[in-house]
Amino acid sequence: MPVRFRTAERYARALTAAVAAVACLLLAANAGPADTAPSPAPAQEAAPPEDGPAPADG
C-alpha cells in the first residue's frame, strides 16, 4: 500500500523541484562560448581598376 504524504511535504517537494528546474534552465541559458572578444571583420577585396586614363606620375 502506498504511503500517503502530508500536504506540506508535497508542496515542499514541488517547490524544491521547481527551484532545481529554474537553476537548470539558467545554467543552460548561460552556457555558451567563453570568448567574448568580437570576431575580426572580414577582409575586403581591392576594387578592380576602373576603365579610363592611367594616372600620371609626377
Tab-separated table of N, CA, C and O in Angstrom:
chain	number	residue	atom	x	y	z
A	1	MET	N	0.843	-1.178	0.000
A	1	MET	CA	0.000	0.000	0.000
A	1	MET	C	0.893	1.247	0.000
A	1	MET	O	1.802	1.359	0.815
A	2	PRO	N	0.654	2.192	-0.911
A	2	PRO	CA	1.497	3.391	-0.967
A	2	PRO	C	1.327	4.259	0.273
A	2	PRO	O	0.242	4.353	0.848
A	3	VAL	N	2.434	4.908	0.625
A	3	VAL	CA	2.411	5.799	1.782
A	3	VAL	C	1.839	7.135	1.352
A	3	VAL	O	2.186	7.668	0.301
A	4	ARG	N	0.960	7.687	2.150
A	4	ARG	CA	0.360	8.976	1.835
A	4	ARG	C	1.157	10.080	2.516
A	4	ARG	O	1.361	10.063	3.730
A	5	PHE	N	1.643	11.052	1.712
A	5	PHE	CA	2.439	12.153	2.239
A	5	PHE	C	1.525	13.287	2.687
A	5	PHE	O	0.423	13.467	2.165
A	6	ARG	N	2.019	14.058	3.624
A	6	ARG	CA	1.259	15.217	4.078
A	6	ARG	C	1.275	16.299	3.009
A	6	ARG	O	2.152	16.355	2.156
A	7	THR	N	0.304	17.170	3.063
A	7	THR	CA	0.178	18.232	2.063
A	7	THR	C	1.396	19.143	2.073
A	7	THR	O	1.921	19.503	1.014
A	8	ALA	N	1.873	19.508	3.238
A	8	ALA	CA	3.032	20.397	3.331
A	8	ALA	C	4.265	19.740	2.723
A	8	ALA	O	5.083	20.407	2.073
A	9	GLU	N	4.397	18.440	2.909
A	9	GLU	CA	5.551	17.735	2.353
A	9	GLU	C	5.463	17.693	0.825
A	9	GLU	O	6.477	17.845	0.132
A	10	ARG	N	4.275	17.544	0.288
A	10	ARG	CA	4.111	17.555	-1.166
A	10	ARG	C	4.459	18.924	-1.744
A	10	ARG	O	5.130	19.030	-2.777
A	11	TYR	N	4.004	19.991	-1.065
A	11	TYR	CA	4.334	21.342	-1.529
A	11	TYR	C	5.832	21.602	-1.431
A	11	TYR	O	6.415	22.249	-2.298
A	12	ALA	N	6.473	21.111	-0.404
A	12	ALA	CA	7.919	21.294	-0.251
A	12	ALA	C	8.664	20.579	-1.373
A	12	ALA	O	9.630	21.118	-1.935
A	13	ARG	N	8.222	19.374	-1.711
A	13	ARG	CA	8.867	18.642	-2.810
A	13	ARG	C	8.653	19.361	-4.140
A	13	ARG	O	9.558	19.433	-4.971
A	14	ALA	N	7.461	19.875	-4.351
A	14	ALA	CA	7.173	20.591	-5.599
A	14	ALA	C	8.010	21.865	-5.698
A	14	ALA	O	8.540	22.195	-6.764
A	15	LEU	N	8.143	22.575	-4.587
A	15	LEU	CA	8.951	23.792	-4.581
A	15	LEU	C	10.413	23.472	-4.847
A	15	LEU	O	11.085	24.172	-5.608
A	16	THR	N	10.915	22.411	-4.243
A	16	THR	CA	12.300	22.004	-4.473
A	16	THR	C	12.514	21.640	-5.942
A	16	THR	O	13.531	22.017	-6.541
A	17	ALA	N	11.578	20.927	-6.530
A	17	ALA	CA	11.693	20.561	-7.940
A	17	ALA	C	11.646	21.797	-8.833
A	17	ALA	O	12.377	21.885	-9.823
A	18	ALA	N	10.818	22.765	-8.475
A	18	ALA	CA	10.724	23.994	-9.271
A	18	ALA	C	12.020	24.792	-9.195
A	18	ALA	O	12.501	25.316	-10.208
A	19	VAL	N	12.597	24.885	-8.013
A	19	VAL	CA	13.868	25.614	-7.858
A	19	VAL	C	14.966	24.916	-8.647
A	19	VAL	O	15.781	25.563	-9.325
A	20	ALA	N	15.010	23.594	-8.605
A	20	ALA	CA	16.014	22.849	-9.367
A	20	ALA	C	15.819	23.050	-10.867
A	20	ALA	O	16.792	23.202	-11.611
A	21	ALA	N	14.570	23.083	-11.316
A	21	ALA	CA	14.306	23.286	-12.744
A	21	ALA	C	14.742	24.674	-13.196
A	21	ALA	O	15.342	24.827	-14.267
A	22	VAL	N	14.468	25.683	-12.400
A	22	VAL	CA	14.875	27.046	-12.746
A	22	VAL	C	16.396	27.149	-12.775
A	22	VAL	O	16.974	27.776	-13.669
A	23	ALA	N	17.066	26.515	-11.822
A	23	ALA	CA	18.529	26.540	-11.808
A	23	ALA	C	19.094	25.869	-13.061
A	23	ALA	O	20.040	26.387	-13.676
A	24	CYS	N	18.508	24.768	-13.468
A	24	CYS	CA	18.963	24.091	-14.685
A	24	CYS	C	18.737	24.961	-15.918
A	24	CYS	O	19.591	25.025	-16.802
A	25	LEU	N	17.597	25.624	-15.981
A	25	LEU	CA	17.319	26.494	-17.129
A	25	LEU	C	18.283	27.676	-17.188
A	25	LEU	O	18.742	28.068	-18.258
A	26	LEU	N	18.596	28.255	-16.031
A	26	LEU	CA	19.544	29.372	-16.008
A	26	LEU	C	20.935	28.924	-16.424
A	26	LEU	O	21.637	29.622	-17.162
A	27	LEU	N	21.358	27.765	-15.957
A	27	LEU	CA	22.668	27.262	-16.346
A	27	LEU	C	22.706	26.954	-17.841
A	27	LEU	O	23.698	27.237	-18.516
A	28	ALA	N	21.638	26.409	-18.364
A	28	ALA	CA	21.599	26.092	-19.789
A	28	ALA	C	21.573	27.362	-20.633
A	28	ALA	O	22.171	27.413	-21.711
A	29	ALA	N	20.884	28.386	-20.157
A	29	ALA	CA	20.802	29.636	-20.923
A	29	ALA	C	22.144	30.356	-20.955
A	29	ALA	O	22.465	31.035	-21.935
A	30	ASN	N	22.927	30.222	-19.905
A	30	ASN	CA	24.214	30.908	-19.835
A	30	ASN	C	25.347	30.065	-20.389
A	30	ASN	O	26.484	30.548	-20.459
A	31	ALA	N	25.095	28.846	-20.764
A	31	ALA	CA	26.145	28.006	-21.338
A	31	ALA	C	26.388	28.464	-22.773
A	31	ALA	O	25.489	28.509	-23.590
A	32	GLY	N	27.590	28.829	-23.054
A	32	GLY	CA	27.937	29.300	-24.386
A	32	GLY	C	29.418	29.506	-24.468
A	32	GLY	O	30.161	29.167	-23.549
A	33	PRO	N	29.885	30.044	-25.540
A	33	PRO	CA	31.327	30.263	-25.675
A	33	PRO	C	31.830	31.253	-24.635
A	33	PRO	O	31.185	32.255	-24.354
A	34	ALA	N	32.965	30.936	-24.055
A	34	ALA	CA	33.531	31.791	-23.025
A	34	ALA	C	34.250	32.991	-23.625
A	34	ALA	O	34.485	33.981	-22.943
A	35	ASP	N	34.609	32.923	-24.896
A	35	ASP	CA	35.338	34.004	-25.555
A	35	ASP	C	34.357	35.114	-25.916
A	35	ASP	O	33.462	34.923	-26.730
A	36	THR	N	34.521	36.273	-25.301
A	36	THR	CA	33.614	37.385	-25.583
A	36	THR	C	34.232	38.407	-26.524
A	36	THR	O	33.640	39.446	-26.774
A	37	ALA	N	35.446	38.142	-27.025
A	37	ALA	CA	36.080	39.076	-27.951
A	37	ALA	C	35.322	39.069	-29.273
A	37	ALA	O	34.869	38.020	-29.736
A	38	PRO	N	35.160	40.231	-29.882
A	38	PRO	CA	34.436	40.264	-31.162
A	38	PRO	C	35.245	39.564	-32.242
A	38	PRO	O	36.472	39.580	-32.243
A	39	SER	N	34.560	38.956	-33.177
A	39	SER	CA	35.255	38.286	-34.268
A	39	SER	C	35.812	39.342	-35.220
A	39	SER	O	35.235	40.420	-35.386
A	40	PRO	N	36.943	39.046	-35.848
A	40	PRO	CA	37.528	40.050	-36.753
A	40	PRO	C	36.642	40.272	-37.974
A	40	PRO	O	35.936	39.374	-38.420
A	41	ALA	N	36.682	41.493	-38.480
A	41	ALA	CA	35.889	41.842	-39.657
A	41	ALA	C	36.459	41.124	-40.875
A	41	ALA	O	37.670	40.931	-40.977
A	42	PRO	N	35.627	40.711	-41.797
A	42	PRO	CA	36.143	40.042	-42.996
A	42	PRO	C	36.968	41.007	-43.841
A	42	PRO	O	36.685	42.206	-43.908
A	43	ALA	N	38.009	40.476	-44.454
A	43	ALA	CA	38.885	41.309	-45.285
A	43	ALA	C	38.133	41.733	-46.538
A	43	ALA	O	37.408	40.943	-47.138
A	44	GLN	N	38.308	42.995	-46.907
A	44	GLN	CA	37.651	43.494	-48.116
A	44	GLN	C	38.621	43.386	-49.278
A	44	GLN	O	39.806	43.682	-49.153
A	45	GLU	N	38.101	42.959	-50.408
A	45	GLU	CA	38.934	42.844	-51.600
A	45	GLU	C	39.121	44.229	-52.220
A	45	GLU	O	38.266	45.096	-52.102
A	46	ALA	N	40.278	44.401	-52.872
A	46	ALA	CA	40.542	45.668	-53.556
A	46	ALA	C	39.604	45.812	-54.759
A	46	ALA	O	39.292	44.828	-55.434
A	47	ALA	N	39.151	47.006	-54.979
A	47	ALA	CA	38.239	47.246	-56.109
A	47	ALA	C	39.013	47.100	-57.424
A	47	ALA	O	40.180	47.502	-57.513
A	48	PRO	N	38.391	46.527	-58.431
A	48	PRO	CA	39.083	46.408	-59.717
A	48	PRO	C	39.298	47.808	-60.304
A	48	PRO	O	38.519	48.719	-60.052
A	49	PRO	N	40.372	47.962	-61.059
A	49	PRO	CA	40.646	49.286	-61.645
A	49	PRO	C	39.541	49.682	-62.618
A	49	PRO	O	39.011	48.851	-63.351
A	50	GLU	N	39.191	50.952	-62.585
A	50	GLU	CA	38.160	51.450	-63.490
A	50	GLU	C	38.767	51.712	-64.862
A	50	GLU	O	39.943	52.011	-64.993
A	51	ASP	N	37.948	51.590	-65.877
A	51	ASP	CA	38.415	51.899	-67.223
A	51	ASP	C	38.551	53.400	-67.354
A	51	ASP	O	37.712	54.164	-66.936
A	52	GLY	N	39.634	53.835	-67.932
A	52	GLY	CA	39.837	55.258	-68.115
A	52	GLY	C	41.337	55.548	-68.252
A	52	GLY	O	42.153	54.641	-68.347
A	53	PRO	N	41.674	56.802	-68.263
A	53	PRO	CA	43.086	57.153	-68.473
A	53	PRO	C	43.918	56.733	-67.271
A	53	PRO	O	43.457	56.746	-66.127
A	54	ALA	N	45.136	56.364	-67.516
A	54	ALA	CA	46.065	55.958	-66.469
A	54	ALA	C	46.492	57.202	-65.698
A	54	ALA	O	46.656	58.278	-66.294
A	55	PRO	N	46.703	57.108	-64.404
A	55	PRO	CA	47.155	58.274	-63.641
A	55	PRO	C	48.564	58.679	-64.038
A	55	PRO	O	49.405	57.848	-64.339
A	56	ALA	N	48.802	59.972	-64.068
A	56	ALA	CA	50.115	60.494	-64.465
A	56	ALA	C	51.037	60.513	-63.259
A	56	ALA	O	50.641	60.924	-62.177
A	57	ASP	N	52.268	60.050	-63.427
A	57	ASP	CA	53.240	60.055	-62.332
A	57	ASP	C	54.057	61.334	-62.438
A	57	ASP	O	54.740	61.571	-63.398
A	58	GLY	N	53.997	62.142	-61.405
A	58	GLY	CA	54.899	63.215	-61.243
A	58	GLY	C	54.669	64.457	-61.876
A	58	GLY	O	54.986	65.442	-62.024
